[in-house]
Short mmCIF file of C-alpha atoms and ligand atoms in Angstrom, two decimals:
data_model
loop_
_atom_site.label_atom_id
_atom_site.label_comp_id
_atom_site.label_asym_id
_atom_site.label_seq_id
_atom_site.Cartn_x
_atom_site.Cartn_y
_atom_site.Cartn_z
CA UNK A 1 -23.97 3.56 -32.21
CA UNK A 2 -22.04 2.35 -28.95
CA UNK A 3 -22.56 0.55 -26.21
CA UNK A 4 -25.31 3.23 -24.68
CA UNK A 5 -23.91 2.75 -21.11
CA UNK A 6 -22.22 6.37 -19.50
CA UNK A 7 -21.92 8.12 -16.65
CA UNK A 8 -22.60 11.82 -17.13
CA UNK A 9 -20.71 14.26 -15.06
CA UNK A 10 -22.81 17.31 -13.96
CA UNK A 11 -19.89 20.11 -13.10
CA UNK A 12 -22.80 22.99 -12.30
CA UNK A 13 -23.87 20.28 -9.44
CA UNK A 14 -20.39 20.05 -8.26
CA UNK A 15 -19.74 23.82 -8.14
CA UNK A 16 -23.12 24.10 -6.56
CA UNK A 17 -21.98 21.34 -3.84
CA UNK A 18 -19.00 22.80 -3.14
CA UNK A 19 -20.89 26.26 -2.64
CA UNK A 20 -22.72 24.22 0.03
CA UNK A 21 -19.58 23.10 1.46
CA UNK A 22 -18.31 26.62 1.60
CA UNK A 23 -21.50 27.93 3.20
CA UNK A 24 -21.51 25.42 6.00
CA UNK A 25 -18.04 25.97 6.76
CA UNK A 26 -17.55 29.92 6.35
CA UNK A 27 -13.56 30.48 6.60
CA UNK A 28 -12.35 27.12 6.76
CA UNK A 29 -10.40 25.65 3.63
CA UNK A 30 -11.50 22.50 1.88
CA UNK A 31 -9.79 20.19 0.92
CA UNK A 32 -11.31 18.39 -1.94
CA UNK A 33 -10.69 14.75 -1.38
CA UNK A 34 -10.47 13.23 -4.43
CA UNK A 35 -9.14 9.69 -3.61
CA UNK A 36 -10.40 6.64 -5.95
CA UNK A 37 -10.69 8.15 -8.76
CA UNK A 38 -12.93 11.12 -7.14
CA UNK A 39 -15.34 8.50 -5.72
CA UNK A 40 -15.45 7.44 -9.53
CA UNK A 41 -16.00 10.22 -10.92
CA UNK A 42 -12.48 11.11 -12.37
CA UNK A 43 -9.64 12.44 -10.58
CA UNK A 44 -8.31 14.69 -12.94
CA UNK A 45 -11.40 15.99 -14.66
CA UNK A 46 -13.11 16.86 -10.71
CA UNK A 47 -9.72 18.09 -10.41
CA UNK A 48 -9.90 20.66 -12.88
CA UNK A 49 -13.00 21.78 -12.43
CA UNK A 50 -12.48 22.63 -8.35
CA UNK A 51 -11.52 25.64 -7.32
CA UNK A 52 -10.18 24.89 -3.65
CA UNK A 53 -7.30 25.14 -1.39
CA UNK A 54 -6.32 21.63 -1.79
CA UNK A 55 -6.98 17.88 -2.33
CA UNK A 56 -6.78 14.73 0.08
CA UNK A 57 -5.71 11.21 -2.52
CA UNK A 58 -4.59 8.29 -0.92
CA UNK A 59 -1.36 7.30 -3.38
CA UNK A 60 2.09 9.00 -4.25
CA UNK A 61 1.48 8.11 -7.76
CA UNK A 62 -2.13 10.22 -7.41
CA UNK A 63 -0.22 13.13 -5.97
CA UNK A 64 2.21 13.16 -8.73
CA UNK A 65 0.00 13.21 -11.25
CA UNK A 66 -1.73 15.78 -10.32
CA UNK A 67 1.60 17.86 -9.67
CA UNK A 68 1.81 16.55 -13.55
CA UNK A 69 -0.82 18.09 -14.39
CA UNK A 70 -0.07 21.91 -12.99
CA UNK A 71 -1.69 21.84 -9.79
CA UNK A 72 0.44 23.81 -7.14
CA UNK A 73 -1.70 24.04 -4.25
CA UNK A 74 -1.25 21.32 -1.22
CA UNK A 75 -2.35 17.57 -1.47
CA UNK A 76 -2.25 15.28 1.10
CA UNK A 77 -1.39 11.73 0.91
CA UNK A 78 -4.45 10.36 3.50
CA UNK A 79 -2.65 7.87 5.18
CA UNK A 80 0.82 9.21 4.64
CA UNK A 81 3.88 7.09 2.94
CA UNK A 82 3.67 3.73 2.68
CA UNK A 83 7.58 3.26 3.15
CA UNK A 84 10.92 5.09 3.60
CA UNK A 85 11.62 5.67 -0.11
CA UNK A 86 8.60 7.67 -0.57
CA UNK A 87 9.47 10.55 1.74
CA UNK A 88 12.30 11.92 -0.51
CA UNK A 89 9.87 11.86 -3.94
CA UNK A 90 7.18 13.60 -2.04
CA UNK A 91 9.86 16.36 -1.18
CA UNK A 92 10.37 16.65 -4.75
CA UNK A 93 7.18 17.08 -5.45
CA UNK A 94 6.10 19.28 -2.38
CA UNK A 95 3.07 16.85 -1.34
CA UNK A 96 2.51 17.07 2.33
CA UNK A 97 1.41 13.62 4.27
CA UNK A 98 -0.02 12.03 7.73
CA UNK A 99 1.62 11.00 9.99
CA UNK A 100 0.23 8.03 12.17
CA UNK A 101 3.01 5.55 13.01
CA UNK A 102 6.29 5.60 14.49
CA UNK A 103 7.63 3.92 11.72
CA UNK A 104 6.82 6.85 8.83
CA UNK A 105 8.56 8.93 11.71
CA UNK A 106 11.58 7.03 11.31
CA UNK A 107 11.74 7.22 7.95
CA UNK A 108 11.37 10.92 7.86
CA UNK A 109 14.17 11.13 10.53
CA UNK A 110 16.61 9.05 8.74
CA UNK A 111 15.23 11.05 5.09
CA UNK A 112 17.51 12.98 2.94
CA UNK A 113 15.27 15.87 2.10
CA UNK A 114 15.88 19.08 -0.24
CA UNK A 115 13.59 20.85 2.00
CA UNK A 116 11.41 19.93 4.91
CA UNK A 117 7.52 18.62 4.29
CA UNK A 118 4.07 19.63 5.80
CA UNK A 119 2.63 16.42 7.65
CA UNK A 120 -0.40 16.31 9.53
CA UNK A 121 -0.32 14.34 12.89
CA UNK A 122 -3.33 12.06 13.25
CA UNK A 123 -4.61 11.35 16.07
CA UNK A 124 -6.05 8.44 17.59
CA UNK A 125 -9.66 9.87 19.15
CA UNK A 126 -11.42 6.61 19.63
CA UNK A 127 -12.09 5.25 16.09
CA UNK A 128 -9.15 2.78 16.52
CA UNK A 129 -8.26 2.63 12.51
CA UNK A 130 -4.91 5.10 12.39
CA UNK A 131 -3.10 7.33 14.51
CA UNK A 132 -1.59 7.91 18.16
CA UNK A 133 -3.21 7.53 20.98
CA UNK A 134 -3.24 10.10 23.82
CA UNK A 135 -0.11 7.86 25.91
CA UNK A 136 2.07 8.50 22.54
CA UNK A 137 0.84 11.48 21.24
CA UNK A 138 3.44 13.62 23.20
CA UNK A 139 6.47 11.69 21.98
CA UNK A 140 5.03 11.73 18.31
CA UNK A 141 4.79 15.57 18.50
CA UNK A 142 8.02 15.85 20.05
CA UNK A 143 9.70 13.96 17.36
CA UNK A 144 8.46 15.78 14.97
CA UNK A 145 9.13 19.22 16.48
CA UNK A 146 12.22 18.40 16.54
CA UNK A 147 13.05 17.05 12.92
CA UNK A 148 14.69 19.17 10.78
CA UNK A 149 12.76 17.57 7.89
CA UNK A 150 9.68 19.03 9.08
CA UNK A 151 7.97 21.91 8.10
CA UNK A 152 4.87 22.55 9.88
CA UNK A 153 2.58 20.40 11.96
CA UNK A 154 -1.45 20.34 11.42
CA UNK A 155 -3.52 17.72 13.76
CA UNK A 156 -5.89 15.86 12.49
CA UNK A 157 -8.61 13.19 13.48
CA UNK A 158 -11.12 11.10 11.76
CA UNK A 159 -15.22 10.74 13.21
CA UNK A 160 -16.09 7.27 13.52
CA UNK A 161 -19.61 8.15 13.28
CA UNK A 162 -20.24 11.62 12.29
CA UNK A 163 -23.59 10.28 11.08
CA UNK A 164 -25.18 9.37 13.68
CA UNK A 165 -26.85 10.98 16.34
CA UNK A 166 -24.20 9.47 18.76
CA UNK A 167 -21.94 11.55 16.98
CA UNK A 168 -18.55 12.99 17.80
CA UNK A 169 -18.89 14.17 20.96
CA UNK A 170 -16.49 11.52 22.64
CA UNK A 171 -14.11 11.77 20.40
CA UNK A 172 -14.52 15.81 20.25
CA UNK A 173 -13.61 15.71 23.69
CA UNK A 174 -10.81 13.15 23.27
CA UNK A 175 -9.34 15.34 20.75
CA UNK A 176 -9.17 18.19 22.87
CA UNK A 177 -7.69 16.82 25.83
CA UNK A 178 -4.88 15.59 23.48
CA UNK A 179 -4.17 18.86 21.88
CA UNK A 180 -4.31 21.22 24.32
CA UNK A 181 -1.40 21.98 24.92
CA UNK A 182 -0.36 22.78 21.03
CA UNK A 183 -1.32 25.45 18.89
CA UNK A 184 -1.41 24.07 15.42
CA UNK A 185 -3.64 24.47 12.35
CA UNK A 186 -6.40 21.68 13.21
CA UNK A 187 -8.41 19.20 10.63
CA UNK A 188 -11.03 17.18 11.96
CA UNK A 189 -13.86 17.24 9.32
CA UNK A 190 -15.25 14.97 6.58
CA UNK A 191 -18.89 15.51 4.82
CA UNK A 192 -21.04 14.73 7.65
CA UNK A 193 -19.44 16.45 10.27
CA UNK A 194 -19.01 19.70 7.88
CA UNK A 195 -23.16 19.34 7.61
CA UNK A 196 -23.74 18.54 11.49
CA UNK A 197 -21.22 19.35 13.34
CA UNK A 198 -19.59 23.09 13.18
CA UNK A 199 -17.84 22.87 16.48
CA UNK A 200 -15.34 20.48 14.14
CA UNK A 201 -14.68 22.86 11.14
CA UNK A 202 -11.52 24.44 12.24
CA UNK A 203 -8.93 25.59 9.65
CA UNK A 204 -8.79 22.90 6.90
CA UNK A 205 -12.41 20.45 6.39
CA UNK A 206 -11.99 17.34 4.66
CA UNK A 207 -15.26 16.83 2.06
CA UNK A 208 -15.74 14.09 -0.07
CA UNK A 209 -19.07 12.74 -0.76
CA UNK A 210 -21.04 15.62 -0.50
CA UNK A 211 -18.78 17.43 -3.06
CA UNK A 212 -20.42 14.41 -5.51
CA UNK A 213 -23.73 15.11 -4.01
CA UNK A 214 -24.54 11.86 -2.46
CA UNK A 215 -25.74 11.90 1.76
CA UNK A 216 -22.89 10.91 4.32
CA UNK A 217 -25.67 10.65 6.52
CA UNK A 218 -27.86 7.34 6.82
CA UNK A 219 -31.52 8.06 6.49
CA UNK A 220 -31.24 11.75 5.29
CA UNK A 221 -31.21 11.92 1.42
CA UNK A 222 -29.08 14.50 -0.18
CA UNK A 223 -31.69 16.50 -1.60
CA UNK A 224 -33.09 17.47 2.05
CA UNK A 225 -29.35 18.19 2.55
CA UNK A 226 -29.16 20.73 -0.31
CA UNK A 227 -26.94 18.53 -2.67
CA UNK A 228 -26.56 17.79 -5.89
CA UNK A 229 -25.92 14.18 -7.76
CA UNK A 230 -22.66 15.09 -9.88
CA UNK A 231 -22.77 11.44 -11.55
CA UNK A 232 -25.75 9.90 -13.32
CA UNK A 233 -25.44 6.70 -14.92
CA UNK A 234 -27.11 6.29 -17.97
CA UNK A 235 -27.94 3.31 -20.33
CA UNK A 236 -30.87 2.58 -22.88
CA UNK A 237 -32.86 -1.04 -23.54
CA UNK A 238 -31.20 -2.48 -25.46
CA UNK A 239 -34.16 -5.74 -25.94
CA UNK A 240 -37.47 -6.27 -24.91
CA UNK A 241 -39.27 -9.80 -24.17
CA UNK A 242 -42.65 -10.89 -23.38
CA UNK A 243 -43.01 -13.42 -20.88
CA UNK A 244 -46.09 -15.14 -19.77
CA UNK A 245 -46.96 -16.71 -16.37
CA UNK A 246 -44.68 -18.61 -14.72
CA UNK A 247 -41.98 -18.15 -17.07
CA UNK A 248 -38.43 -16.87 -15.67
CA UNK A 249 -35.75 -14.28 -15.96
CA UNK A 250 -32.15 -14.32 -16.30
CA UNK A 251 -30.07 -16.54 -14.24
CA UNK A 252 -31.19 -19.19 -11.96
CA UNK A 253 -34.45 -18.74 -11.54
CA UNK A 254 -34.67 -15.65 -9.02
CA UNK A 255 -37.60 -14.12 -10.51
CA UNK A 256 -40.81 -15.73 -11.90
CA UNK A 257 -43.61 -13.57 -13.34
CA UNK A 258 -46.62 -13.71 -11.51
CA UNK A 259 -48.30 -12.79 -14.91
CA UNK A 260 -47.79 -12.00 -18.15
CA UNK A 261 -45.37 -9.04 -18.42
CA UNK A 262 -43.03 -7.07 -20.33
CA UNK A 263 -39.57 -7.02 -19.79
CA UNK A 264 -36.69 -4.07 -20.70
CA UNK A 265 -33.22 -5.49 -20.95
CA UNK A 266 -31.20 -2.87 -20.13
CA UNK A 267 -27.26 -2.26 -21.15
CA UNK A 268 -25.06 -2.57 -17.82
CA UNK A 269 -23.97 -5.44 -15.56
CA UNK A 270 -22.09 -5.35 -12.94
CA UNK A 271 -18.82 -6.10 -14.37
CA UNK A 272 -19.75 -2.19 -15.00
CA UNK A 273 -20.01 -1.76 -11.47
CA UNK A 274 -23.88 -2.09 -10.79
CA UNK A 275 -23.99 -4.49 -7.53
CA UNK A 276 -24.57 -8.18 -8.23
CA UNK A 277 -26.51 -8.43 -5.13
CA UNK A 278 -29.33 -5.80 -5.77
CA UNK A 279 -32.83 -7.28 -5.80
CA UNK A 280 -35.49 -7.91 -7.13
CA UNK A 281 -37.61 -4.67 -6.95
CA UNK A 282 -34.76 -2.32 -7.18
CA UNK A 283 -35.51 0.55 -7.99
CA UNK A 284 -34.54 1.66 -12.62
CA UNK A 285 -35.46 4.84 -14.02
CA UNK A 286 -36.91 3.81 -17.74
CA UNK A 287 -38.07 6.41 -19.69
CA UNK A 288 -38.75 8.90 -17.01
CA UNK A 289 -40.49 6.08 -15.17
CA UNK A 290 -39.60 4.13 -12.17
CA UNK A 291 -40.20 0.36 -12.39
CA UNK A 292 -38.14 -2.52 -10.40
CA UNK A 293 -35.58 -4.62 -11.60
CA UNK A 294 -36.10 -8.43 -12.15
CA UNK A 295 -33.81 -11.72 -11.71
CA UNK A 296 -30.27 -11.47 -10.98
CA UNK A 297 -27.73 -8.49 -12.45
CA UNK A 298 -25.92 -10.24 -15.28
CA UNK A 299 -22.26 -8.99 -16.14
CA UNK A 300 -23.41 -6.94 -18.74
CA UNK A 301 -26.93 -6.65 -18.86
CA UNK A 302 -29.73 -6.27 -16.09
CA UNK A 303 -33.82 -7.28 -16.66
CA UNK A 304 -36.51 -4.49 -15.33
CA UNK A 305 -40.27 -5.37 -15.19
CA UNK A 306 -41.90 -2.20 -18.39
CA UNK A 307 -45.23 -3.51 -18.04
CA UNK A 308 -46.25 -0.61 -16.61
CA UNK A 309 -44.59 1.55 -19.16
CA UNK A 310 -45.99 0.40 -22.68
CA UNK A 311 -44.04 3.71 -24.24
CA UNK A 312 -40.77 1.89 -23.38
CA UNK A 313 -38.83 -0.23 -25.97
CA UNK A 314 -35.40 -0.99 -27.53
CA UNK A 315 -33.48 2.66 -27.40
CA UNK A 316 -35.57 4.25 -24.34
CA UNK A 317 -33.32 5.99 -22.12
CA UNK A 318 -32.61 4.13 -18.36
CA UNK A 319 -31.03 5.82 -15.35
CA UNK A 320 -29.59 3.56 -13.00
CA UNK A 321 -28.77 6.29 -10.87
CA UNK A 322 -27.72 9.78 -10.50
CA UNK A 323 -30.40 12.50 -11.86
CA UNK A 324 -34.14 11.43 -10.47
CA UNK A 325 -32.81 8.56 -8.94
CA UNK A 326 -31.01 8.89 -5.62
CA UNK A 327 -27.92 6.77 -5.74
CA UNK A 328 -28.75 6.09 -1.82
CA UNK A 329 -32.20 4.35 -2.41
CA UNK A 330 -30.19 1.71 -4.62
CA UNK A 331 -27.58 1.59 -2.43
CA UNK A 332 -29.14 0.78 0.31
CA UNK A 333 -31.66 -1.83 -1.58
CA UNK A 334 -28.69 -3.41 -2.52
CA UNK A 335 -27.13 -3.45 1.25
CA UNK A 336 -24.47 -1.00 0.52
CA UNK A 337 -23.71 2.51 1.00
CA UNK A 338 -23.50 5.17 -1.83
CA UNK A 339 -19.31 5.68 -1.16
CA UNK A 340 -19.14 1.81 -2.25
CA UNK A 341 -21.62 2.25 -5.50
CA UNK A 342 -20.14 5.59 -6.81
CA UNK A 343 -16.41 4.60 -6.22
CA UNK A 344 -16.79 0.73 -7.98
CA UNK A 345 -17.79 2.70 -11.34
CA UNK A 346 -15.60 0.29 -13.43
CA UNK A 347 -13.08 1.97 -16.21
CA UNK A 348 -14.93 0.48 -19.28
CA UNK A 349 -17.73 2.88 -18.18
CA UNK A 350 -17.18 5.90 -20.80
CA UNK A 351 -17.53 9.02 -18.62
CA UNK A 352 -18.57 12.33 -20.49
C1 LIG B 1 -12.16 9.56 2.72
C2 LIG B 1 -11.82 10.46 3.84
C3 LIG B 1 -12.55 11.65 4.04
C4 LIG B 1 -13.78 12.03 3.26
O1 LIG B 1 -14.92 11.44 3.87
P1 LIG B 1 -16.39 11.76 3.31
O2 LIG B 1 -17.30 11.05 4.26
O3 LIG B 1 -16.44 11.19 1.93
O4 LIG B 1 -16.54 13.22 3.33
C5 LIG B 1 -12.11 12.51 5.05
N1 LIG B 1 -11.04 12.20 5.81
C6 LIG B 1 -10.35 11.06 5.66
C7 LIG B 1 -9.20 10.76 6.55
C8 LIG B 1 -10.72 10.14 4.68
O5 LIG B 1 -10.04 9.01 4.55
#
């Protein structure tokens, strides 16, 4: 037997989730965004299994692949090309990008294309991260409109807080005032703005975490939402100790037992990407049961407190999240978010 540590893909919950995504936004197109490695989930293997109009990845190198691999429909490079020499290999391989600076619009100007790109023009509506502002956004459009290396123009924003019951509506209005005057193909929304906000669905949404069926919304869990958890990871014990009173566990003494106790030592570390930094009292599915972690996350191994689950021993199945166990709830006892948990899935964790 190997190492028992894998995450187990669920492709029923991702067909289901992106049923959801469909239903919420009737007659839009999604694209699938699949950047890091599908949130760590696989790129190519969520790939396959998605049947959608077309994928968001942040890298040339992503969008090549995947051209590689037989997919014809668009991708879209996120934040566009990173420098000049990229334009003429994403004409090759028909991959359409952002534009946000004046710079990539350079580039594309002075490009030697066999035929012209799709780029979507992002626009600056008050999240200050990429794009034009409403004082550029004129001469952006114009010089695109007017380069011959251009195919089509779609505008596009990003919600700085989608999530939150402050939500969009600044930068909703923002976007309008800038785009008025056009008539282009708009894309405006990622996962929680396709569940909240409708008003933003326009032609082309933009869904990533909900396709993996973890909440883009803070304080709503994604079962109330209607999703699905495509990844669970899964481990086993792989030792058990006894420890009396006052004896510790794992490194530096972070956890003493108050009694005595039994303890599950459970295969995964966070050199597998389980966060150092979660507690004491996180929360471990062993056996079907759900008991806290103990002492620090070692980079292979983690401690949980069994005592309460005498069935368990060496072999017992663990879920560290995914199925039963809302990757949210450790998230956020470890300070995180789920986007940061799912997508630091480390490659020496076997994925079936
Ligand atoms: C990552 C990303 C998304 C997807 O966001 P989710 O919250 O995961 O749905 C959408 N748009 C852009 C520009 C992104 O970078």
């Amino acid at each position: 037997m190997s190492r028992p540590l894998i995450a187990r893909i669920d492709l029923q919950a991702l067909h289901h989730n992106v049923s959801l995504v469909r239903a919420c936004a009737p007659g839009a197109k999604l694209l699938a965004v699949i950047k890091a490695n599908a949130y760590g989930h696989g790129m190519l293997r969520i790939a396959h299994a998605l049947d959608v109009e077309g994928f968001a990845i942040l890298t040339l190198d992503e969008a090549l692949c995947l051209r590689k691999e037989g997919f014809t429909c668009p991708i879209l490079m996120l934040e566009g090309v990173f420098s000049a020499d990229e334009w003429p290999v994403l004409d090759k391989g028909k991959i359409s990008a952002v534009v946000h600076t004046f710079e990539q619009i350079v580039w594309l100007e002075q490009a030697v294309l066999k035929s012209p790109v799709d780029v979507f023009l992002k626009l600056n509506t008050g999240m200050n991260r990429l794009g034009f502002d409403a004082g550029k956004i004129r001469e952006a459009h114009g010089r695109l409109q007017g380069c011959p290396n251009v195919a089509s123009i779609t505008m596009m924003t990003h919600f700085s807080q989608a999530d939150e019951e402050a939500g969009i509506g600044k930068q909703m209005n923002c976007f309008r005032q800038m785009t008025k005057a056009f008539h282009y193909p708009e894309s405006l929304a990622n996962s929680a703005a396709i569940l909240r906000h409708p008003a933003t669905h326009r032609d082309w949404v933009r869904a990533g975490i909900m396709l993996y069926g973890a909440s883009p919304i803070d304080g709503m869990s994604a079962q109330s939402l209607g999703l699905r958890p495509v990844m669970t990871l899964e481990s086993a014990l792989i030792g058990v100790q006894e420890v009396k009173k006052g004896q510790m566990v794992g490194y530096g003494n972070e956890w003493i037992a108050s009694g005595k106790k039994r303890i599950g030592v459970v295969a995964c570390g966070y050199a597998d990407g389980y966060p150092r930094h979660a507690p004491s009292g996180t929360p471990v599915l062993v056996a079907g049961c759900r008991v806290p972690l103990v002492g620090r996350v070692s980079m292979d191994m983690l401690a949980v407190d069994i005592t309460e689950v005498p069935h368990a021993q060496p072999g017992s199945r663990v879920i560290l999240w995914g199925e039963g166990l809302p990757v949210e709830e450790v998230a956020a006892s470890s300070g995180t978010i789920c986007y940061e948990l799912l997508s630091a899935l480390m490659p020496r964790v076997k994925t079936i």
